[in-house]
PDB file of C-alpha atoms in Angstrom:
ATOM      1  CA  GLY A 120       0.524  -0.182   0.073  1.00  0.00           C
ATOM      2  CA  ASP A 121       0.940   3.644   0.165  1.00  0.00           C
ATOM      3  CA  SER A 122       3.473   4.699   2.804  1.00  0.00           C
ATOM      4  CA  VAL A 123       6.029   7.917   3.354  1.00  0.00           C
ATOM      5  CA  THR A 124       9.439   7.492   5.356  1.00  0.00           C
ATOM      6  CA  GLN A 125      10.279  10.161   6.413  1.00  0.00           C
ATOM      7  CA  MET A 126      13.720  10.887   8.312  1.00  0.00           C
ATOM      8  CA  GLU A 127      13.268  10.733  12.670  1.00  0.00           C
ATOM      9  CA  GLY A 128      14.106  13.076  14.670  1.00  0.00           C
ATOM     10  CA  PRO A 129      14.830  15.100  16.334  1.00  0.00           C
ATOM     11  CA  VAL A 130      16.077  17.873  13.980  1.00  0.00           C
ATOM     12  CA  THR A 131      18.740  20.314  15.938  1.00  0.00           C
ATOM     13  CA  LEU A 132      19.530  22.952  14.568  1.00  0.00           C
ATOM     14  CA  SER A 133      21.461  26.867  15.438  1.00  0.00           C
ATOM     15  CA  GLU A 134      19.294  29.938  13.498  1.00  0.00           C
ATOM     16  CA  GLU A 135      20.365  30.380   9.995  1.00  0.00           C
ATOM     17  CA  ALA A 136      21.923  26.891   9.558  1.00  0.00           C
ATOM     18  CA  PHE A 137      21.110  24.830   5.857  1.00  0.00           C
ATOM     19  CA  LEU A 138      17.375  22.407   6.687  1.00  0.00           C
ATOM     20  CA  THR A 139      17.220  18.789   4.795  1.00  0.00           C
ATOM     21  CA  ILE A 140      14.534  16.274   6.117  1.00  0.00           C
ATOM     22  CA  ASN A 141      14.733  13.526   3.643  1.00  0.00           C
ATOM     23  CA  CYS A 142      11.066  11.959   2.673  1.00  0.00           C
ATOM     24  CA  THR A 143      10.363   9.209   0.582  1.00  0.00           C
ATOM     25  CA  TYR A 144       7.101   7.513  -0.834  1.00  0.00           C
ATOM     26  CA  THR A 145       6.247   4.634  -1.855  1.00  0.00           C
ATOM     27  CA  ALA A 146       2.747   4.304  -4.417  1.00  0.00           C
ATOM     28  CA  THR A 147       1.100   3.232  -7.510  1.00  0.00           C
ATOM     29  CA  GLY A 148       0.567   5.449 -10.652  1.00  0.00           C
ATOM     30  CA  TYR A 149       1.701   9.506  -9.985  1.00  0.00           C
ATOM     31  CA  PRO A 150       0.797  10.544  -6.561  1.00  0.00           C
ATOM     32  CA  SER A 151       0.543  13.665  -5.060  1.00  0.00           C
ATOM     33  CA  LEU A 152       2.755  14.659  -2.280  1.00  0.00           C
ATOM     34  CA  PHE A 153       2.458  17.251   0.840  1.00  0.00           C
ATOM     35  CA  TRP A 154       4.944  18.332   3.297  1.00  0.00           C
ATOM     36  CA  TYR A 155       2.391  20.240   6.078  1.00  0.00           C
ATOM     37  CA  VAL A 156       3.623  21.920   9.427  1.00  0.00           C
ATOM     38  CA  GLN A 157       2.303  21.355  13.117  1.00  0.00           C
ATOM     39  CA  TYR A 158       3.019  24.123  15.652  1.00  0.00           C
ATOM     40  CA  PRO A 159       2.936  23.294  19.257  1.00  0.00           C
ATOM     41  CA  GLY A 160      -0.255  22.794  20.731  1.00  0.00           C
ATOM     42  CA  GLU A 161      -1.685  23.070  17.172  1.00  0.00           C
ATOM     43  CA  GLY A 162      -3.408  21.532  13.986  1.00  0.00           C
ATOM     44  CA  LEU A 163      -1.404  20.922  10.699  1.00  0.00           C
ATOM     45  CA  GLN A 164      -0.903  23.732   8.539  1.00  0.00           C
ATOM     46  CA  LEU A 165      -0.357  22.998   4.259  1.00  0.00           C
ATOM     47  CA  LEU A 166       3.136  23.935   3.651  1.00  0.00           C
ATOM     48  CA  LEU A 167       4.162  22.729   0.477  1.00  0.00           C
ATOM     49  CA  LYS A 168       2.923  20.851  -2.438  1.00  0.00           C
ATOM     50  CA  ALA A 169       3.578  19.160  -5.560  1.00  0.00           C
ATOM     51  CA  THR A 170       1.252  17.313  -8.170  1.00  0.00           C
ATOM     52  CA  LYS A 171       3.843  15.887 -11.330  1.00  0.00           C
ATOM     53  CA  ALA A 172       7.133  15.215 -11.421  1.00  0.00           C
ATOM     54  CA  ASP A 173       9.782  17.723 -11.134  1.00  0.00           C
ATOM     55  CA  ASP A 174       7.740  19.666  -9.666  1.00  0.00           C
ATOM     56  CA  LYS A 175       9.096  22.814  -7.310  1.00  0.00           C
ATOM     57  CA  GLY A 176       6.793  23.249  -4.286  1.00  0.00           C
ATOM     58  CA  SER A 177       8.161  26.247  -2.748  1.00  0.00           C
ATOM     59  CA  ASN A 178       6.166  28.900   0.488  1.00  0.00           C
ATOM     60  CA  LYS A 179       7.761  30.608   2.924  1.00  0.00           C
ATOM     61  CA  GLY A 180      11.702  29.641   2.051  1.00  0.00           C
ATOM     62  CA  PHE A 181      10.737  26.280   2.430  1.00  0.00           C
ATOM     63  CA  GLU A 182      11.090  24.194  -1.180  1.00  0.00           C
ATOM     64  CA  ALA A 183      10.821  20.681  -2.156  1.00  0.00           C
ATOM     65  CA  THR A 184      10.723  18.884  -5.644  1.00  0.00           C
ATOM     66  CA  TYR A 185       8.716  16.273  -6.262  1.00  0.00           C
ATOM     67  CA  ARG A 186      11.070  13.376  -7.842  1.00  0.00           C
ATOM     68  CA  LYS A 187       9.708  10.121  -9.481  1.00  0.00           C
ATOM     69  CA  GLU A 188      13.283   8.561 -10.468  1.00  0.00           C
ATOM     70  CA  THR A 189      14.214   8.403  -6.538  1.00  0.00           C
ATOM     71  CA  THR A 190      10.396   8.720  -4.836  1.00  0.00           C
ATOM     72  CA  SER A 191      12.048  11.226  -3.224  1.00  0.00           C
ATOM     73  CA  PHE A 192      10.259  15.229  -2.053  1.00  0.00           C
ATOM     74  CA  HIS A 193      12.851  15.939   0.125  1.00  0.00           C
ATOM     75  CA  LEU A 194      12.103  19.168   2.282  1.00  0.00           C
ATOM     76  CA  GLU A 195      14.863  22.135   2.596  1.00  0.00           C
ATOM     77  CA  LYS A 196      15.832  25.407   3.472  1.00  0.00           C
ATOM     78  CA  GLY A 197      18.660  27.391   3.324  1.00  0.00           C
ATOM     79  CA  SER A 198      18.410  29.759   6.719  1.00  0.00           C
ATOM     80  CA  VAL A 199      16.250  28.615   9.227  1.00  0.00           C
ATOM     81  CA  GLN A 200      15.044  30.436  11.822  1.00  0.00           C
ATOM     82  CA  VAL A 201      13.926  30.154  15.707  1.00  0.00           C
ATOM     83  CA  SER A 202      10.052  30.485  14.453  1.00  0.00           C
ATOM     84  CA  ASP A 203      11.093  27.300  12.528  1.00  0.00           C
ATOM     85  CA  SER A 204      10.415  24.827  15.507  1.00  0.00           C
ATOM     86  CA  ALA A 205       7.272  23.064  15.150  1.00  0.00           C
ATOM     87  CA  VAL A 206       7.157  19.079  13.228  1.00  0.00           C
ATOM     88  CA  TYR A 207       6.959  18.533   9.821  1.00  0.00           C
ATOM     89  CA  PHE A 208       5.751  15.705   8.111  1.00  0.00           C
ATOM     90  CA  CYS A 209       5.527  14.734   4.633  1.00  0.00           C
ATOM     91  CA  ALA A 210       2.144  12.788   3.269  1.00  0.00           C
ATOM     92  CA  THR A 211       1.340  11.546  -0.412  1.00  0.00           C
ATOM     93  CA  GLY A 212      -1.961  10.772  -1.369  1.00  0.00           C
ATOM     94  CA  ARG A 213      -3.305   9.936  -4.908  1.00  0.00           C
ATOM     95  CA  GLY A 214      -6.905  12.238  -5.553  1.00  0.00           C
ATOM     96  CA  SER A 215      -9.338   9.436  -5.963  1.00  0.00           C
ATOM     97  CA  THR A 216     -12.647   9.319  -4.700  1.00  0.00           C
ATOM     98  CA  LEU A 217     -10.961   8.228  -0.735  1.00  0.00           C
ATOM     99  CA  GLY A 218      -9.357  11.917  -0.425  1.00  0.00           C
ATOM    100  CA  ARG A 219      -6.820   9.418   1.266  1.00  0.00           C
ATOM    101  CA  LEU A 220      -3.614  10.947   3.139  1.00  0.00           C
ATOM    102  CA  TYR A 221      -0.698   9.266   3.623  1.00  0.00           C
ATOM    103  CA  PHE A 222       1.756  10.637   6.511  1.00  0.00           C
ATOM    104  CA  GLY A 223       4.798   9.894   7.234  1.00  0.00           C
ATOM    105  CA  ARG A 224       5.851   9.676  11.007  1.00  0.00           C
ATOM    106  CA  GLY A 225       6.970  13.195  11.309  1.00  0.00           C
ATOM    107  CA  THR A 226      10.362  14.993  11.940  1.00  0.00           C
ATOM    108  CA  GLN A 227      10.669  17.075  15.063  1.00  0.00           C
ATOM    109  CA  LEU A 228      12.660  20.464  14.064  1.00  0.00           C
ATOM    110  CA  THR A 229      13.810  22.963  17.419  1.00  0.00           C
ATOM    111  CA  VAL A 230      16.259  26.053  15.989  1.00  0.00           C
ATOM    112  CA  TRP A 231      18.642  27.404  18.613  1.00  0.00           C
ATOM    113  CA  PRO A 232      19.273  31.179  18.737  1.00  0.00           C
TER     114      PRO A 232
ATOM    115  CA  GLU B 806      -7.369  30.363   4.759  1.00  0.00           C
ATOM    116  CA  ALA B 807      -9.438  27.150   5.370  1.00  0.00           C
ATOM    117  CA  ASP B 808     -12.083  27.393   8.484  1.00  0.00           C
ATOM    118  CA  ILE B 809     -12.632  24.336   9.892  1.00  0.00           C
ATOM    119  CA  TYR B 810     -13.468  24.358  13.617  1.00  0.00           C
ATOM    120  CA  GLN B 811     -13.115  22.162  17.051  1.00  0.00           C
ATOM    121  CA  THR B 812     -14.060  22.373  20.464  1.00  0.00           C
ATOM    122  CA  PRO B 813     -13.288  22.236  22.851  1.00  0.00           C
ATOM    123  CA  ARG B 814      -9.778  22.602  22.364  1.00  0.00           C
ATOM    124  CA  TYR B 815      -8.927  20.627  26.305  1.00  0.00           C
ATOM    125  CA  LEU B 816     -11.037  18.253  27.327  1.00  0.00           C
ATOM    126  CA  VAL B 817     -10.118  16.441  30.727  1.00  0.00           C
ATOM    127  CA  ILE B 818     -13.416  13.769  31.890  1.00  0.00           C
ATOM    128  CA  GLY B 819     -13.259  10.868  34.413  1.00  0.00           C
ATOM    129  CA  THR B 820     -13.302   7.800  33.378  1.00  0.00           C
ATOM    130  CA  GLY B 821     -16.881   6.028  32.079  1.00  0.00           C
ATOM    131  CA  LYS B 822     -18.111   9.146  30.827  1.00  0.00           C
ATOM    132  CA  LYS B 823     -19.789   9.579  27.770  1.00  0.00           C
ATOM    133  CA  ILE B 824     -18.338  13.291  25.390  1.00  0.00           C
ATOM    134  CA  THR B 825     -18.467  14.630  21.844  1.00  0.00           C
ATOM    135  CA  LEU B 826     -15.353  16.248  19.770  1.00  0.00           C
ATOM    136  CA  GLU B 827     -17.432  18.196  17.433  1.00  0.00           C
ATOM    137  CA  CYS B 828     -15.751  19.266  14.349  1.00  0.00           C
ATOM    138  CA  SER B 829     -17.197  21.684  11.857  1.00  0.00           C
ATOM    139  CA  GLN B 830     -15.997  22.847   8.531  1.00  0.00           C
ATOM    140  CA  THR B 831     -17.909  26.371   6.197  1.00  0.00           C
ATOM    141  CA  MET B 832     -16.077  25.413   3.096  1.00  0.00           C
ATOM    142  CA  GLY B 833     -18.930  23.232   2.257  1.00  0.00           C
ATOM    143  CA  HIS B 834     -16.391  20.084   1.382  1.00  0.00           C
ATOM    144  CA  ASP B 835     -17.328  17.032   1.022  1.00  0.00           C
ATOM    145  CA  LYS B 836     -14.895  14.761   2.740  1.00  0.00           C
ATOM    146  CA  MET B 837     -14.007  14.927   6.319  1.00  0.00           C
ATOM    147  CA  TYR B 838     -11.862  13.028   8.539  1.00  0.00           C
ATOM    148  CA  TRP B 839     -10.713  12.472  12.319  1.00  0.00           C
ATOM    149  CA  TYR B 840      -6.788  11.286  13.206  1.00  0.00           C
ATOM    150  CA  GLN B 841      -5.475  10.407  16.402  1.00  0.00           C
ATOM    151  CA  GLN B 842      -2.541  11.625  16.936  1.00  0.00           C
ATOM    152  CA  ASP B 843       0.046   9.897  19.787  1.00  0.00           C
ATOM    153  CA  PRO B 844       2.924  11.754  21.600  1.00  0.00           C
ATOM    154  CA  GLY B 845       5.458  10.331  19.371  1.00  0.00           C
ATOM    155  CA  MET B 846       3.515  12.582  16.900  1.00  0.00           C
ATOM    156  CA  GLU B 847       2.276  10.226  14.522  1.00  0.00           C
ATOM    157  CA  LEU B 848      -1.102  10.406  12.521  1.00  0.00           C
ATOM    158  CA  HIS B 849      -3.518   7.239  12.933  1.00  0.00           C
ATOM    159  CA  LEU B 850      -6.562   7.903  10.584  1.00  0.00           C
ATOM    160  CA  ILE B 851      -9.844   6.630  13.268  1.00  0.00           C
ATOM    161  CA  HIS B 852     -12.797   7.579  10.544  1.00  0.00           C
ATOM    162  CA  TYR B 853     -13.325   9.160   7.098  1.00  0.00           C
ATOM    163  CA  SER B 854     -16.569  10.631   5.388  1.00  0.00           C
ATOM    164  CA  TYR B 855     -17.042  10.913   2.177  1.00  0.00           C
ATOM    165  CA  GLY B 856     -20.975  12.843   2.470  1.00  0.00           C
ATOM    166  CA  VAL B 857     -23.865  12.943   4.118  1.00  0.00           C
ATOM    167  CA  ASN B 858     -24.663  10.282   5.350  1.00  0.00           C
ATOM    168  CA  SER B 859     -21.549   7.863   4.616  1.00  0.00           C
ATOM    169  CA  THR B 860     -18.615   7.294   7.639  1.00  0.00           C
ATOM    170  CA  GLU B 861     -15.936   4.381   7.594  1.00  0.00           C
ATOM    171  CA  LYS B 862     -13.247   3.293   9.577  1.00  0.00           C
ATOM    172  CA  GLY B 863     -10.033   4.028   8.943  1.00  0.00           C
ATOM    173  CA  ASP B 864      -6.103   2.427   9.476  1.00  0.00           C
ATOM    174  CA  LEU B 865      -6.764   3.120  13.615  1.00  0.00           C
ATOM    175  CA  SER B 866      -9.249   0.166  15.187  1.00  0.00           C
ATOM    176  CA  SER B 867     -10.796   2.704  17.456  1.00  0.00           C
ATOM    177  CA  GLU B 868     -14.103   2.754  20.037  1.00  0.00           C
ATOM    178  CA  SER B 869     -15.477   5.770  19.082  1.00  0.00           C
ATOM    179  CA  THR B 870     -18.281   6.160  16.676  1.00  0.00           C
ATOM    180  CA  VAL B 871     -18.878   9.714  14.594  1.00  0.00           C
ATOM    181  CA  SER B 872     -21.918  10.401  12.622  1.00  0.00           C
ATOM    182  CA  ARG B 873     -22.685  13.175   9.254  1.00  0.00           C
ATOM    183  CA  ILE B 874     -26.088  14.494   9.436  1.00  0.00           C
ATOM    184  CA  ARG B 875     -24.497  18.070   7.850  1.00  0.00           C
ATOM    185  CA  THR B 876     -22.224  18.758   5.341  1.00  0.00           C
ATOM    186  CA  GLU B 877     -20.384  20.605   7.337  1.00  0.00           C
ATOM    187  CA  HIS B 878     -20.701  18.829  10.753  1.00  0.00           C
ATOM    188  CA  PHE B 879     -18.256  15.557  11.439  1.00  0.00           C
ATOM    189  CA  PRO B 880     -18.833  14.668  15.507  1.00  0.00           C
ATOM    190  CA  LEU B 881     -16.937  12.193  16.951  1.00  0.00           C
ATOM    191  CA  THR B 882     -17.741  10.200  20.458  1.00  0.00           C
ATOM    192  CA  LEU B 883     -16.972   8.379  23.061  1.00  0.00           C
ATOM    193  CA  GLU B 884     -19.964   6.910  25.265  1.00  0.00           C
ATOM    194  CA  SER B 885     -17.591   5.268  27.927  1.00  0.00           C
ATOM    195  CA  ALA B 886     -14.097   7.397  27.925  1.00  0.00           C
ATOM    196  CA  ARG B 887     -11.084   5.105  29.216  1.00  0.00           C
ATOM    197  CA  PRO B 888      -7.660   6.301  30.520  1.00  0.00           C
ATOM    198  CA  SER B 889      -6.445   4.794  27.103  1.00  0.00           C
ATOM    199  CA  HIS B 890      -8.677   7.412  25.010  1.00  0.00           C
ATOM    200  CA  THR B 891      -6.421   9.939  25.875  1.00  0.00           C
ATOM    201  CA  SER B 892      -4.565  11.904  23.478  1.00  0.00           C
ATOM    202  CA  GLN B 893      -4.861  14.109  20.857  1.00  0.00           C
ATOM    203  CA  TYR B 894      -7.978  14.493  18.098  1.00  0.00           C
ATOM    204  CA  LEU B 895      -7.188  16.003  14.660  1.00  0.00           C
ATOM    205  CA  CYS B 896     -10.431  17.077  12.182  1.00  0.00           C
ATOM    206  CA  ALA B 897      -9.950  17.225   8.529  1.00  0.00           C
ATOM    207  CA  SER B 898     -11.836  18.410   5.706  1.00  0.00           C
ATOM    208  CA  SER B 899     -10.827  18.335   2.065  1.00  0.00           C
ATOM    209  CA  PRO B 900     -13.045  19.345  -1.134  1.00  0.00           C
ATOM    210  CA  ARG B 901     -14.545  17.212  -3.800  1.00  0.00           C
ATOM    211  CA  THR B 902     -11.470  16.906  -6.468  1.00  0.00           C
ATOM    212  CA  SER B 903     -11.166  15.387 -10.093  1.00  0.00           C
ATOM    213  CA  GLY B 904      -7.451  14.543 -11.278  1.00  0.00           C
ATOM    214  CA  GLY B 905      -5.937  15.554  -7.832  1.00  0.00           C
ATOM    215  CA  THR B 906      -4.428  16.668  -4.767  1.00  0.00           C
ATOM    216  CA  ASP B 907      -6.305  16.213  -1.845  1.00  0.00           C
ATOM    217  CA  THR B 908      -5.375  18.754  -0.082  1.00  0.00           C
ATOM    218  CA  GLN B 909      -6.924  18.254   3.653  1.00  0.00           C
ATOM    219  CA  TYR B 910      -7.183  21.335   6.078  1.00  0.00           C
ATOM    220  CA  PHE B 911      -6.662  20.701   9.803  1.00  0.00           C
ATOM    221  CA  GLY B 912      -8.202  22.066  12.951  1.00  0.00           C
ATOM    222  CA  PRO B 913      -6.906  23.273  15.774  1.00  0.00           C
ATOM    223  CA  GLY B 914      -7.211  19.889  17.715  1.00  0.00           C
ATOM    224  CA  THR B 915      -9.098  18.888  21.045  1.00  0.00           C
ATOM    225  CA  ARG B 916      -6.344  17.183  23.639  1.00  0.00           C
ATOM    226  CA  LEU B 917      -8.812  14.794  25.261  1.00  0.00           C
ATOM    227  CA  THR B 918      -7.391  13.107  29.249  1.00  0.00           C
ATOM    228  CA  VAL B 919      -9.152  10.338  30.539  1.00  0.00           C
ATOM    229  CA  LEU B 920      -8.420  10.560  34.444  1.00  0.00           C
TER     230      LEU B 920
END
């Protein structure tokens, strides 16, 4: 079945460091790919998405490129801020009537000043 | 910005009580979901609905039940709460799409503690 494997955390970085959180997926066909972010005490918010191979999703300085050849959708940011501290979830979905999304286990990011 | 609401945000209750967690969305979305989030952060789908009068169980077995009488409303009920039900419950919705991108929009969550 469909699944997502993402880098285990926690990840701890200093402010302005480069961030990469790895995500690989298993799915048949041509799934859409998502990154969600969860700040403390809140629900998940969509951070970015990509719907076809080679698409790049971007938002708030974060980027991820849909790589079908490596079945990956790694999240990157060139210079993290303290306010980026949160849990990040990678997800895949196939646009079926079910509307199911399959989430990774989440990666906790802490950024220190 | 998505408009999906959950109440209460926090609930502390004794064992054996019946509780209902409310979830409402104002976007007219057909599909709605309930997730249980454990302390390790992992999300588990426990219920979903394609539309009015349609409900299905998710991947994680749950003693809770849901109903979908109105498009905008998807409450979750526990008939007899137990300490093992202590968790964060997240509600989400998504629009009917064609060729799709099943973006789900999440509510803020209800943190339930059963003593």
